[in-house]
mmCIF file of C-alpha atoms in Angstrom:
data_model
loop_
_atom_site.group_PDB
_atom_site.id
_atom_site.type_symbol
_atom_site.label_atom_id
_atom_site.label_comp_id
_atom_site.label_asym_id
_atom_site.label_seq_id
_atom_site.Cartn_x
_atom_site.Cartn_y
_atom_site.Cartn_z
ATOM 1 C CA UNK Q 1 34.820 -3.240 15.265
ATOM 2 C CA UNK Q 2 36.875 -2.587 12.613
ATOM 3 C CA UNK Q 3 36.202 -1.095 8.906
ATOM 4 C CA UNK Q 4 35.490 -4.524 7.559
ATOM 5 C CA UNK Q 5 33.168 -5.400 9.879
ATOM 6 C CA UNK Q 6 30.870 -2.345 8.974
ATOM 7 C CA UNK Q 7 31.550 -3.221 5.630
ATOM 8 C CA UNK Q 8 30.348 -6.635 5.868
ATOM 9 C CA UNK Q 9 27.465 -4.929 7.731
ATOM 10 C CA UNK Q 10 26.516 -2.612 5.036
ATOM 11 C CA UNK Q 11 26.660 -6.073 2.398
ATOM 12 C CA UNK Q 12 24.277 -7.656 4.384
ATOM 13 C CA UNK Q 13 21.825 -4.391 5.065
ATOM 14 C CA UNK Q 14 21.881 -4.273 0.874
ATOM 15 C CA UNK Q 15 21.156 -7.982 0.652
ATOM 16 C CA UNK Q 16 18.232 -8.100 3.160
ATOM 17 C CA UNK Q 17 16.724 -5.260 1.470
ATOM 18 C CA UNK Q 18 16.907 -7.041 -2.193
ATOM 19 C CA UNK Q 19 15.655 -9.657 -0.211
ATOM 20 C CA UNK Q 20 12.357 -7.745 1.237
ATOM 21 C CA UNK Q 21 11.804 -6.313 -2.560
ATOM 22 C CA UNK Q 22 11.735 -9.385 -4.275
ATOM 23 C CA UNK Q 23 9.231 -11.235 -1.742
ATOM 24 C CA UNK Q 24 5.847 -10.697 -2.872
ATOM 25 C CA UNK Q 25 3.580 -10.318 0.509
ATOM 26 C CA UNK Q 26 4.755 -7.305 2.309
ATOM 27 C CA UNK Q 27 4.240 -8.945 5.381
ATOM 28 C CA UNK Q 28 6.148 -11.525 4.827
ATOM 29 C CA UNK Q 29 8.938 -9.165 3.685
ATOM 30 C CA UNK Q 30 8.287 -7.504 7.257
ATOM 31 C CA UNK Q 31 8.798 -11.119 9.033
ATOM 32 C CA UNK Q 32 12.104 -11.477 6.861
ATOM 33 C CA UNK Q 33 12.912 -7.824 7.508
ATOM 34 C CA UNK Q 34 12.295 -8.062 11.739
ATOM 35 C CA UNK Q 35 13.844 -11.410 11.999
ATOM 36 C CA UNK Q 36 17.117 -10.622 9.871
ATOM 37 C CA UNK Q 37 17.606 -7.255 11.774
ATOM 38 C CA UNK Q 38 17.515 -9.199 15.273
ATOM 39 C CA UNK Q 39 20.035 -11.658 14.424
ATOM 40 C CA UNK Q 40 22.763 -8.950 12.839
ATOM 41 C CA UNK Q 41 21.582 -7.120 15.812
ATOM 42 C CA UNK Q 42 22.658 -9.699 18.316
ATOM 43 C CA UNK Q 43 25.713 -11.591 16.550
ATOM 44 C CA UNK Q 44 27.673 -9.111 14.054
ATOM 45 C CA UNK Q 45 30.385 -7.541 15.250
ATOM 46 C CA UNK Q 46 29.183 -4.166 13.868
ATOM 47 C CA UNK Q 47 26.454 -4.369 15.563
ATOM 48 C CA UNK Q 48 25.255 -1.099 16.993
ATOM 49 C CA UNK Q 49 23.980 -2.278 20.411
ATOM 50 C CA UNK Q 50 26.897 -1.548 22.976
ATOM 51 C CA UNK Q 51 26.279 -5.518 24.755
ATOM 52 C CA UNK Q 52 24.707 -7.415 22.197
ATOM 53 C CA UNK Q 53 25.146 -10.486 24.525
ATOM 54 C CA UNK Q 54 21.328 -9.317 26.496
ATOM 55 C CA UNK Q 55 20.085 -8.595 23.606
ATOM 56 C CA UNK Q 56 16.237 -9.735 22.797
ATOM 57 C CA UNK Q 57 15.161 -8.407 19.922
ATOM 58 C CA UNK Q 58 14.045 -5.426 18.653
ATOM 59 C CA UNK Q 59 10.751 -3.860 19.612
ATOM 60 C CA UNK Q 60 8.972 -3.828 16.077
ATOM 61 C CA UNK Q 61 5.533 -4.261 15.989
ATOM 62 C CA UNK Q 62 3.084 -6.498 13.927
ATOM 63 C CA UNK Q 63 2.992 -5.598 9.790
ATOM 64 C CA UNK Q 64 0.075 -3.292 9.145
ATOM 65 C CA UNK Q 65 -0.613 -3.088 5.706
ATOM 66 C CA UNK Q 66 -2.403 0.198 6.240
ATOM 67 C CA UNK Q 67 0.812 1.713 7.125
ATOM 68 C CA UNK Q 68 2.720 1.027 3.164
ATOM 69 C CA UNK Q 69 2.354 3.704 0.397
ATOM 70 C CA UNK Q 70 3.600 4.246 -3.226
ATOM 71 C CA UNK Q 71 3.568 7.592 -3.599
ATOM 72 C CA UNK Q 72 4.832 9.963 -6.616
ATOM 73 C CA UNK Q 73 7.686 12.564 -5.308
ATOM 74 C CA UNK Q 74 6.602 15.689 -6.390
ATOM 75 C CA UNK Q 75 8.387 18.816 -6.949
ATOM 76 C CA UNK Q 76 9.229 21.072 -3.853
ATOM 77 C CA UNK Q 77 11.349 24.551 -3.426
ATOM 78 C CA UNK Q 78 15.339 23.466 -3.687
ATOM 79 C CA UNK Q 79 16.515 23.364 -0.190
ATOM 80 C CA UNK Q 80 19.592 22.653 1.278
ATOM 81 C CA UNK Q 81 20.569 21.588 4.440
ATOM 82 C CA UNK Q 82 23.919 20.871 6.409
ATOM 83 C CA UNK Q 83 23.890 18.128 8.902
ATOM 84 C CA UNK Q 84 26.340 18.138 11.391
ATOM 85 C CA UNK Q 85 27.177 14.626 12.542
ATOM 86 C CA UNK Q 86 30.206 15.218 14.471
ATOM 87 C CA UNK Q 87 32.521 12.294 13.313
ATOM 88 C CA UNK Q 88 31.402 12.962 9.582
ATOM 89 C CA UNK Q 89 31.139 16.483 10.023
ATOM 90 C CA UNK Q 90 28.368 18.502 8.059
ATOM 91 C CA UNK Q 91 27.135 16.327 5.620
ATOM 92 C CA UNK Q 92 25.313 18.257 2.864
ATOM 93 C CA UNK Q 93 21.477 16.918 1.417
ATOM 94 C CA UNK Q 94 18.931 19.036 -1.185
ATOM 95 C CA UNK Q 95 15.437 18.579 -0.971
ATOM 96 C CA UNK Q 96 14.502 16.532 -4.499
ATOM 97 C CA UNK Q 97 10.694 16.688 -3.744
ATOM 98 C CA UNK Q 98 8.245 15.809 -1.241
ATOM 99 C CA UNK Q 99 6.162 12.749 -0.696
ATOM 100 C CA UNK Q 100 2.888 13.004 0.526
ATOM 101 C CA UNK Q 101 1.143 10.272 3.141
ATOM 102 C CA UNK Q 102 -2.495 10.145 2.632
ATOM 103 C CA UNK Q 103 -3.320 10.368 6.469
ATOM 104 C CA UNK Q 104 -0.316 10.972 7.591
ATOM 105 C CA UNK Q 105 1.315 14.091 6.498
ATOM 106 C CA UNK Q 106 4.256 15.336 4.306
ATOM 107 C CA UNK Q 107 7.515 13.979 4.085
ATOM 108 C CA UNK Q 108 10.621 16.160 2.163
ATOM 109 C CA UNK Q 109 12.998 13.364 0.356
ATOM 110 C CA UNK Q 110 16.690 14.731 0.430
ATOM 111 C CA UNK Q 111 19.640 13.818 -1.547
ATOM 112 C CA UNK Q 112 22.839 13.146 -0.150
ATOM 113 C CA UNK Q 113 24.465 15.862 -2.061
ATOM 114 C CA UNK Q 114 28.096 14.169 -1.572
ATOM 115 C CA UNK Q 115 30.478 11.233 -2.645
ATOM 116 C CA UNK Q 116 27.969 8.566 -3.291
ATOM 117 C CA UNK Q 117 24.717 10.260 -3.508
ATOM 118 C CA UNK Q 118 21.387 8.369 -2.798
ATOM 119 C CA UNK Q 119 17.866 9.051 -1.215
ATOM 120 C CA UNK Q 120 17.200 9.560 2.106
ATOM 121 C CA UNK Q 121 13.838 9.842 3.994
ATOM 122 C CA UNK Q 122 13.574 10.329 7.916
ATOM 123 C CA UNK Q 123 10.015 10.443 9.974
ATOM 124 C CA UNK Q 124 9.759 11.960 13.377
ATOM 125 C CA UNK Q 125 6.137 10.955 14.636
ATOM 126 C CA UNK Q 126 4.323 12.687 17.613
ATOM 127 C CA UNK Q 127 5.304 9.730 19.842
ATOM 128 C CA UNK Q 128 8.794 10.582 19.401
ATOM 129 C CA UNK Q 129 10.774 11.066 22.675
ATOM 130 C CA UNK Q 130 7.895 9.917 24.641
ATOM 131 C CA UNK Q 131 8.037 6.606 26.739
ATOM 132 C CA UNK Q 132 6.421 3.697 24.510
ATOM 133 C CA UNK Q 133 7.049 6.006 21.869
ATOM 134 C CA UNK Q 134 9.608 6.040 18.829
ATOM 135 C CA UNK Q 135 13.225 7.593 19.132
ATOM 136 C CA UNK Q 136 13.252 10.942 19.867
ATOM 137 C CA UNK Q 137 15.513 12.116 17.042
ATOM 138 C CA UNK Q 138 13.278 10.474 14.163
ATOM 139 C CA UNK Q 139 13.799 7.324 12.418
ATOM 140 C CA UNK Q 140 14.549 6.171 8.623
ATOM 141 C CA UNK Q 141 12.343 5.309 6.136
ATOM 142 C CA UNK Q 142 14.837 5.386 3.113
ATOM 143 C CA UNK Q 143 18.411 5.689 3.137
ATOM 144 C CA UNK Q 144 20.026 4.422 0.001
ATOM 145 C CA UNK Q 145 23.656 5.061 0.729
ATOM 146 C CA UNK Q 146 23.358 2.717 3.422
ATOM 147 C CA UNK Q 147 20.929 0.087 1.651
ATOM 148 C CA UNK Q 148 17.592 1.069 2.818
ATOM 149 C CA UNK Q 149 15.684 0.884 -0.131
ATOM 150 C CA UNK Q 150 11.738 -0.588 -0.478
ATOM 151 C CA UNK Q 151 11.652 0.457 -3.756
ATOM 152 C CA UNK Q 152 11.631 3.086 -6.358
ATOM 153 C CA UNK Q 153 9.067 2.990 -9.966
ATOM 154 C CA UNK Q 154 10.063 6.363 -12.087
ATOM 155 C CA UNK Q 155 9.844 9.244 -9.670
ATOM 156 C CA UNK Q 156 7.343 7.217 -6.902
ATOM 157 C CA UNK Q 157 8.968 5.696 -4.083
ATOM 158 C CA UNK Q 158 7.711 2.475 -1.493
ATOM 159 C CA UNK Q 159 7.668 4.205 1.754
ATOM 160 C CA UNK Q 160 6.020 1.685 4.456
ATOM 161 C CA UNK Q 161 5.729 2.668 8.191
ATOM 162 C CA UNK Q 162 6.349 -0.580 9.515
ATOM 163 C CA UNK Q 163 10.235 -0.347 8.408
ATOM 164 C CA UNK Q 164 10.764 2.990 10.030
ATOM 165 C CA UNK Q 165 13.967 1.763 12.134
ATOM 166 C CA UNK Q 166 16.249 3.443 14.062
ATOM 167 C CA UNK Q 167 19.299 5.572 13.605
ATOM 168 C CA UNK Q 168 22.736 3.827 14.966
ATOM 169 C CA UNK Q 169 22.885 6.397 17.208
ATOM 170 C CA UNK Q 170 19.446 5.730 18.995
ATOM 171 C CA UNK Q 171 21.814 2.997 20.566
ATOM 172 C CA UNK Q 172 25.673 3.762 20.971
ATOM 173 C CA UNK Q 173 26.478 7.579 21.030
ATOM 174 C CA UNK Q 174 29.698 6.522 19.436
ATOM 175 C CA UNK Q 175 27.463 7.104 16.255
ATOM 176 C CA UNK Q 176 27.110 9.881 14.288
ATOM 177 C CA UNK Q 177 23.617 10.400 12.681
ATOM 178 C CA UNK Q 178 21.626 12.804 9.845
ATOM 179 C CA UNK Q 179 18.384 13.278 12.339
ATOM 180 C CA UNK Q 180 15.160 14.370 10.758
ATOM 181 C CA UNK Q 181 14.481 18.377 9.968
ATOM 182 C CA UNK Q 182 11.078 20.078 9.983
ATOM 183 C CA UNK Q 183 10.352 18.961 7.126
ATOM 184 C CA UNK Q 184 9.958 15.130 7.704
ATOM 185 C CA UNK Q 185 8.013 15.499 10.760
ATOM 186 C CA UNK Q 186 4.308 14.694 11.366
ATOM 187 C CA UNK Q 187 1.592 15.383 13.824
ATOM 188 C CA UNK Q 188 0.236 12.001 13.677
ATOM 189 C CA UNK Q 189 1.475 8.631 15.965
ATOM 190 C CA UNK Q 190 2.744 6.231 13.856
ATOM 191 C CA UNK Q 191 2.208 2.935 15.785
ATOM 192 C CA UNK Q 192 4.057 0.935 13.252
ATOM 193 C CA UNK Q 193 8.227 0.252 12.765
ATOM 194 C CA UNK Q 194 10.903 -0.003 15.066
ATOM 195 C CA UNK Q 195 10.142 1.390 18.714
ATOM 196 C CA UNK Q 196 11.952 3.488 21.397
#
C-alpha cells in the first residue's frame, strides 16, 4: 500500500458518507453504509484487513433505529488530551463539549487540535474486550478528518450506534490509532455497529 492508495481510500470513506447523509431512511443509509464498507474492505488495496482474500464481511448487525440520536453538544470544562499513536506520535484533541445519549450515557466530543482540525467521537461500550463483544479499545462514532461524518445542524451532531466501526488498528497493528479516554465510555452494551 502506498500513499495513494490510502488516499484513494480516504476519497471514497468521504463519498460513502455524503452518500449515507443524503439518503433519506436511515436504514437504508445503514444497508449502503454495511455493504460499501465490505467491498473496500475486501478489494482496496488500503484495505486494513492483513488477507483480505478470506474476507466475509464485516460483523455489523441489523439497523436499529432506537440506537440514532441528534443531540445538542453542550458546553463542558476545556480539556486536553495527548494521544500517543506511535507512528503519528502524540496527537493533540480539546474537549469542545459533551453529547449526551438519552439511555445511554455521556459522550465528550474532541477536536483534533492539529493540521486539519475536525470532530472526533469514540464509544467504548461495556461489551468491549469481551468475546461477542465490540473492540476492546473503543470504536468511532465521528471522525471528520477521516470522513466520518452523519451529520452536523448548528452545534447538534447525528450520532447513531449502528455506525460505531472500528479503529484500523482493531485489525493490522501496523496502525496507529486515537483510542477512546474516560470520557467516551459507557456502562451500557451497545448491541448495535460494527462487532469484535
Amino acid at each position: 500500500m502506498d500513499v495513494f492508495d490510502i488516499i484513494d481510500w480516504r476519497r471514497r470513506t468521504f463519498a460513502l458518507y455524503a452518500a449515507v447523509r443524503d439518503t433519506q431512511d436511515p436504514a437504508d443509509a445503514h444497508s449502503l453504509w454495511r455493504h460499501t464498507r465490505d467491498e473496500m474492505f475486501r478489494t482496496h488495496p488500503a484495505s486494513p484487513l492483513p488477507d483480505p482474500a478470506t474476507f466475509t464481511g464485516l460483523p455489523v448487525p441489523p439497523y436499529d433505529p432506537g440506537w440514532r440520536f441528534e443531540v445538542a453538544v453542550q458546553d463542558a470544562p476545556s480539556a486536553r488530551i495527548e494521544l500517543d499513536t506511535g507512528t503519528d506520535g502524540a496527537v493533540p484533541f480539546e474537549r469542545v463539549g459533551v453529547a449526551e445519549l438519552p439511555g445511554v450515557g455521556s459522550l465528550d466530543v474532541w477536536r483534533l487540535a492539529s493540521y486539519g482540525g475536525g470532530l472526533f467521537v469514540p464509544v467504548k461500550d461495556r461489551s468491549a474486550g469481551r468475546e461477542g463483544g465490540t473492540y476492546g479499545g473503543g470504536r468511532y462514532l465521528v471522525d471528520t478528518v477521516k470522513g466520518a461524518d452523519l451529520g452536523v445542524t448548528g452545534t447538534s451532531l447525528v450520532l447513531d450506534l449502528n455506525f460505531a466501526y472500528n479503529p484500523s488498528c482493531a485489525y493490522d497493528p501496523a496502525w496507529a490509532c486515537p483510542l477512546a479516554q474516560p470520557g467516551n465510555v459507557v456502562d451500557v452494551e451497545i448491541p448495535v455497529g460494527e462487532r469484535g
